[in-house]
Tab-separated table of C-alpha atoms and ligand atoms in Angstrom:
chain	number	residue	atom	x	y	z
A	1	UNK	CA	-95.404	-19.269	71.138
A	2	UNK	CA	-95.118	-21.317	68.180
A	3	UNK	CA	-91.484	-20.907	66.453
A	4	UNK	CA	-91.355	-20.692	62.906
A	5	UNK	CA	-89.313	-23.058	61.487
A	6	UNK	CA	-87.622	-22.494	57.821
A	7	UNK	CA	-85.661	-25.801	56.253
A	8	UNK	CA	-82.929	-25.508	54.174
A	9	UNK	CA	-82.608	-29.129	52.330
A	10	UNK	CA	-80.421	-29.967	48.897
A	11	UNK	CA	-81.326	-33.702	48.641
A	12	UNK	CA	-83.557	-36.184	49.161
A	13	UNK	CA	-85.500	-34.317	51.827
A	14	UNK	CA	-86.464	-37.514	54.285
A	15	UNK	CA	-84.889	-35.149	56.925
A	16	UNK	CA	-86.814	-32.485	56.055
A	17	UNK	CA	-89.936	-35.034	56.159
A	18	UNK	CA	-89.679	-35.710	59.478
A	19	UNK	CA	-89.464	-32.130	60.527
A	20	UNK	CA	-92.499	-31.610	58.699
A	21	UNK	CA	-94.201	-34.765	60.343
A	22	UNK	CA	-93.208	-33.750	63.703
A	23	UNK	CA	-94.346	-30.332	62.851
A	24	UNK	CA	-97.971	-31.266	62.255
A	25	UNK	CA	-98.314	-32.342	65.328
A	26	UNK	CA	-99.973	-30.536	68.529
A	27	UNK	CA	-98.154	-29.440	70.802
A	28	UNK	CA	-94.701	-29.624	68.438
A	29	UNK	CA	-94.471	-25.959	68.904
A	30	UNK	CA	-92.905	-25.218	65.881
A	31	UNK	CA	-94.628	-24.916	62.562
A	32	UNK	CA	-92.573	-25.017	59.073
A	33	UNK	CA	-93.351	-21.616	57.361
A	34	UNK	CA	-91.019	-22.201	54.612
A	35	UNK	CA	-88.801	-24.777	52.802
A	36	UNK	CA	-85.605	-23.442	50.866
A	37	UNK	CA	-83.131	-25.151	48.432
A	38	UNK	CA	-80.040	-24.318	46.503
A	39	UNK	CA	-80.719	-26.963	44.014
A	40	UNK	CA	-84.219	-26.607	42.177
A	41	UNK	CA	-85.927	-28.881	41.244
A	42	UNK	CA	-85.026	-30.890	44.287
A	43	UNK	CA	-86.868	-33.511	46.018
A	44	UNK	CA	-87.331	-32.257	49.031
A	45	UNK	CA	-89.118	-29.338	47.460
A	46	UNK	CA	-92.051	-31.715	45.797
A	47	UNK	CA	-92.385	-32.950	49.790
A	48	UNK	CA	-92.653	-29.768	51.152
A	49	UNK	CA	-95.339	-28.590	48.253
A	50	UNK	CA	-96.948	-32.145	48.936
A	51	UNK	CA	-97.670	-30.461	52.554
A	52	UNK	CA	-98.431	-27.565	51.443
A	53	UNK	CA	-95.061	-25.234	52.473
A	54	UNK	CA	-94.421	-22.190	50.360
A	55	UNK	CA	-90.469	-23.438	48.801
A	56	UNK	CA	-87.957	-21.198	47.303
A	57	UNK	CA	-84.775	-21.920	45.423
A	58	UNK	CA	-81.925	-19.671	45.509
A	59	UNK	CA	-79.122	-21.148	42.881
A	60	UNK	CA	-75.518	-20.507	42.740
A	61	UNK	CA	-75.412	-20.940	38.967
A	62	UNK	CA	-78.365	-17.603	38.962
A	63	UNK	CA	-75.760	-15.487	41.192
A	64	UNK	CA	-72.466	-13.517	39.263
A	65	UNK	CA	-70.478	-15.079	42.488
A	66	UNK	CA	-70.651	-16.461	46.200
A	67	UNK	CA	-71.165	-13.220	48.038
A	68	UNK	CA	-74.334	-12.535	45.715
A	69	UNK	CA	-75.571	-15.982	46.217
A	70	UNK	CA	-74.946	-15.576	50.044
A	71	UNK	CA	-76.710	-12.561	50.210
A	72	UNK	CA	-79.804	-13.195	47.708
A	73	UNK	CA	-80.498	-16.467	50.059
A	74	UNK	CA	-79.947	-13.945	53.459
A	75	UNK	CA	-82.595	-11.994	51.814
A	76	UNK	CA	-84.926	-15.146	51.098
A	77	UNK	CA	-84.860	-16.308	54.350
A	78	UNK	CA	-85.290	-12.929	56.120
A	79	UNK	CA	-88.856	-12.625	54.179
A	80	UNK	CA	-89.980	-15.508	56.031
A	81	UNK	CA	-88.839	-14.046	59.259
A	82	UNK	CA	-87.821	-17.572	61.155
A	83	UNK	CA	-86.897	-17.796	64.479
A	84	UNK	CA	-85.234	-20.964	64.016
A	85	UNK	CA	-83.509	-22.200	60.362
A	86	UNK	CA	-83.005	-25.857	60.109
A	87	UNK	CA	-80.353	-27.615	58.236
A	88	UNK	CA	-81.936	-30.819	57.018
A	89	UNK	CA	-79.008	-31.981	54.640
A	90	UNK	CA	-78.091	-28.144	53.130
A	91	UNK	CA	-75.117	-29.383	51.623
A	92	UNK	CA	-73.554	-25.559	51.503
A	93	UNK	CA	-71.479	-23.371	54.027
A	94	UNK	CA	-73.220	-20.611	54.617
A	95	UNK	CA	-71.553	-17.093	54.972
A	96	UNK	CA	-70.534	-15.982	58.308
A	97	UNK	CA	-73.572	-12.916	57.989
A	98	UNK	CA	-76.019	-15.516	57.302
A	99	UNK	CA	-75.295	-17.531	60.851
A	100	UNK	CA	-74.824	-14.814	62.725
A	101	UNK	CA	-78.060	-13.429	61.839
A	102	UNK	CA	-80.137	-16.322	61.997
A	103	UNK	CA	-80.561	-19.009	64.861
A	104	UNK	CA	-79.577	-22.268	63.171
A	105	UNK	CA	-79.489	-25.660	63.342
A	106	UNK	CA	-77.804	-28.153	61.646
A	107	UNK	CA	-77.756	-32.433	61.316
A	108	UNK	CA	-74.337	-33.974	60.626
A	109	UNK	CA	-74.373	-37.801	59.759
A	110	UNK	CA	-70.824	-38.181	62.012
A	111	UNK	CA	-70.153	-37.643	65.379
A	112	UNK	CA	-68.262	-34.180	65.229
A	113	UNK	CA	-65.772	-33.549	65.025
A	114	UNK	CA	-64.686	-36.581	63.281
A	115	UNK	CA	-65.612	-36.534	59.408
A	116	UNK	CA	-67.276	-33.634	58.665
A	117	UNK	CA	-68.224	-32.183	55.062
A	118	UNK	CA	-70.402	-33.778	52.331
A	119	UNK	CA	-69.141	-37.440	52.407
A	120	UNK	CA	-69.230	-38.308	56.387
A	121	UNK	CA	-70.501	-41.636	55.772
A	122	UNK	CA	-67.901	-42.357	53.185
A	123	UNK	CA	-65.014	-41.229	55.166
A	124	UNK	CA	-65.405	-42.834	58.333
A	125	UNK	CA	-65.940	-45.977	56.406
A	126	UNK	CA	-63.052	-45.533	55.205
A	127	UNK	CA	-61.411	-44.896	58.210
A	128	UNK	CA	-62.200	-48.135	59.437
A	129	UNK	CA	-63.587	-46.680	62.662
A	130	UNK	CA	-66.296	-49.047	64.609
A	131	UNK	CA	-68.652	-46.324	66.322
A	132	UNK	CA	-69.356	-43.139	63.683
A	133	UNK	CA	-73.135	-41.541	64.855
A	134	UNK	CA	-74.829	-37.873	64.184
A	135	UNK	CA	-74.699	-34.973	65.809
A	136	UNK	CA	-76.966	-31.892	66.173
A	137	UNK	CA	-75.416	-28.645	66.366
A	138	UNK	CA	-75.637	-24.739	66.556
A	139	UNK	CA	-74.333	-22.991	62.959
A	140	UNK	CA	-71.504	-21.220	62.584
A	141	UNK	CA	-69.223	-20.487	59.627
A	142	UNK	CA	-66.979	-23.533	59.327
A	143	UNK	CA	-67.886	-26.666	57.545
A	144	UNK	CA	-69.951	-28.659	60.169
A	145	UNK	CA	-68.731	-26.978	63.106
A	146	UNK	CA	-70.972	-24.913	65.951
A	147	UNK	CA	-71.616	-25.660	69.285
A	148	UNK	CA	-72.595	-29.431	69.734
A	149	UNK	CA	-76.281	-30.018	71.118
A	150	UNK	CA	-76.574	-33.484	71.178
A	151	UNK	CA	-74.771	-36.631	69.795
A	152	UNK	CA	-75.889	-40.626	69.098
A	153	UNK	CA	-73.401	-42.976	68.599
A	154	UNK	CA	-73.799	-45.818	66.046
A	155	UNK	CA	-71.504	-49.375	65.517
A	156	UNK	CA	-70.332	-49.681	62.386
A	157	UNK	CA	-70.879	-53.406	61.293
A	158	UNK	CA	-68.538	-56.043	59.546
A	159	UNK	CA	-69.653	-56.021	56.044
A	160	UNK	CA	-71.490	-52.227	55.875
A	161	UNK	CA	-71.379	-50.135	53.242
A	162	UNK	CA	-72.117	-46.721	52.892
A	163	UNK	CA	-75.632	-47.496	52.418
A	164	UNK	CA	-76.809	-50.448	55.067
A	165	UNK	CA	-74.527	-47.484	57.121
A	166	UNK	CA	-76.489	-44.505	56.344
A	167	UNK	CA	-79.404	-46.573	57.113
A	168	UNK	CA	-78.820	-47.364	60.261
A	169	UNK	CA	-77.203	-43.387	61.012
A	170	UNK	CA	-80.520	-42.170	59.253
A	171	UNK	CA	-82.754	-43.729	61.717
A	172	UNK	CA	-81.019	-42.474	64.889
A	173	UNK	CA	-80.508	-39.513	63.221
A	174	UNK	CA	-84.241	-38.504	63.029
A	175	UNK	CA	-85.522	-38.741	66.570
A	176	UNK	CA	-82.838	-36.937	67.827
A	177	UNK	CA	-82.802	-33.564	65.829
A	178	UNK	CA	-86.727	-33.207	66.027
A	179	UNK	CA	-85.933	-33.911	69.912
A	180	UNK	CA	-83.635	-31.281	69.419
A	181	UNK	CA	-85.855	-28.738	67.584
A	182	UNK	CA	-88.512	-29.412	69.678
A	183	UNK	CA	-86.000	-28.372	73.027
A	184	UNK	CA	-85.550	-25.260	70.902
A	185	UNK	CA	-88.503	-24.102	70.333
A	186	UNK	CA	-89.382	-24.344	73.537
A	187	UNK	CA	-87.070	-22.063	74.842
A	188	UNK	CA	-87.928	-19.649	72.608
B	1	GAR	C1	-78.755	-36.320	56.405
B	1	GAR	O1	-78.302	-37.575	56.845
B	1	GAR	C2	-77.898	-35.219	56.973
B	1	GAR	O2	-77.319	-35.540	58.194
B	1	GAR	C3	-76.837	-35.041	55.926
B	1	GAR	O3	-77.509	-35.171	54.723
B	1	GAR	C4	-78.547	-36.156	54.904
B	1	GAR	C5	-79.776	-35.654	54.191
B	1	GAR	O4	-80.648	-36.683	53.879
B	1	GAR	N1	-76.191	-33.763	56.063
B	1	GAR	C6	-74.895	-33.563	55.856
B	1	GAR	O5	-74.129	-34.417	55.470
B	1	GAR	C7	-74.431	-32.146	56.163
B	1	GAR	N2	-73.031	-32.052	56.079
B	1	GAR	P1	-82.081	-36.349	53.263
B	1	GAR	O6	-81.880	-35.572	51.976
B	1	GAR	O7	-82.748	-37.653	53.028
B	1	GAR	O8	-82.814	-35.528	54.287
């Protein structure tokens, strides 16, 4: 069977670039049916269009309040009918309906539990701590939490900053959730 994959991305999208890179190739057994954002306009949209995935946006500012936002993007990604949704740098909590309903799986730019939430990087610089990582986990309704699938640890060097940091987190980070993907859709 080939799983079909729907990414959830708010940024940059090179996470969701790799997914779709991965996905192209035989064999993967996965293919990206859809690409979904809560900020329009965003970057990784114009990659997904680039390779020709259908993209949606559902906004906060277009809903009258969360639960209508939570359930308008439910409804977006049930048309699509994934078997697997992929977090590639959604920077939103998702209601406890939406995981529950959904097989999901999410990136986190930290090892977990240590420093979750939007500014990872940030925090366990400022920590001071000398191995930070990523980790790959199942969704559930807390902020970064879910069952932990696999972890890569990462040195943090004299003299990083949050950039040279993410860098280095960004290119571990990569291999290891479309290893992870890849796991899942073969158990599907
Ligand atoms: C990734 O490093 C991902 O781990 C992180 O956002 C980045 C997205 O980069 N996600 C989180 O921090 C989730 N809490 P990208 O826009 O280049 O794919």
């Amino acid at each position: 069977m080939t799983a079909r994959l729907l990414v959830l991305a708010s940024g940059l999208g090179s996470t969701l670039q790799a997914v779709l890179d991965a996905a192209a190739e035989p064999g993967f057994g996965g293919s990206v049916v859809a690409a979904g954002t809560d900020r329009p306009g965003s970057p990784a949209m114009r990659r997904a269009e680039s390779a020709g995935v259908p993209t949606f946006a559902v906004a906060l500012a277009d809903h009258p309040d969360r639960a209508a936002w939570d359930a308008a993007l439910a409804d977006a990604l049930a048309g699509y009918r994934p078997d697997l949704v992929v977090l590639a740098g959604f920077m939103r909590v998702l209601a406890a309906g939406t995981v529950t309903r959904f097989d999901m799986v999410n990136t986190h730019p930290s090892l977990l539990p240590s420093f979750p939430g939007a500014h990872a990087i940030e925090d366990a610089l400022a920590h001071g701590v000398k191995v930070t990582g990523v980790t790959v986990h199942r969704v559930d309704a807390g902020l970064d939490s879910g069952p932990i699938l696999a972890q890569a640890a990462v040195p943090v060097l004299d003299g990083d900053t949050a950039d040279t940091l993410r860098e280095r987190i960004q290119a571990m980070e990569k291999p290891l959730f479309i290893d992870t993907i890849r796991q899942l859709c073969g158990s599907m």
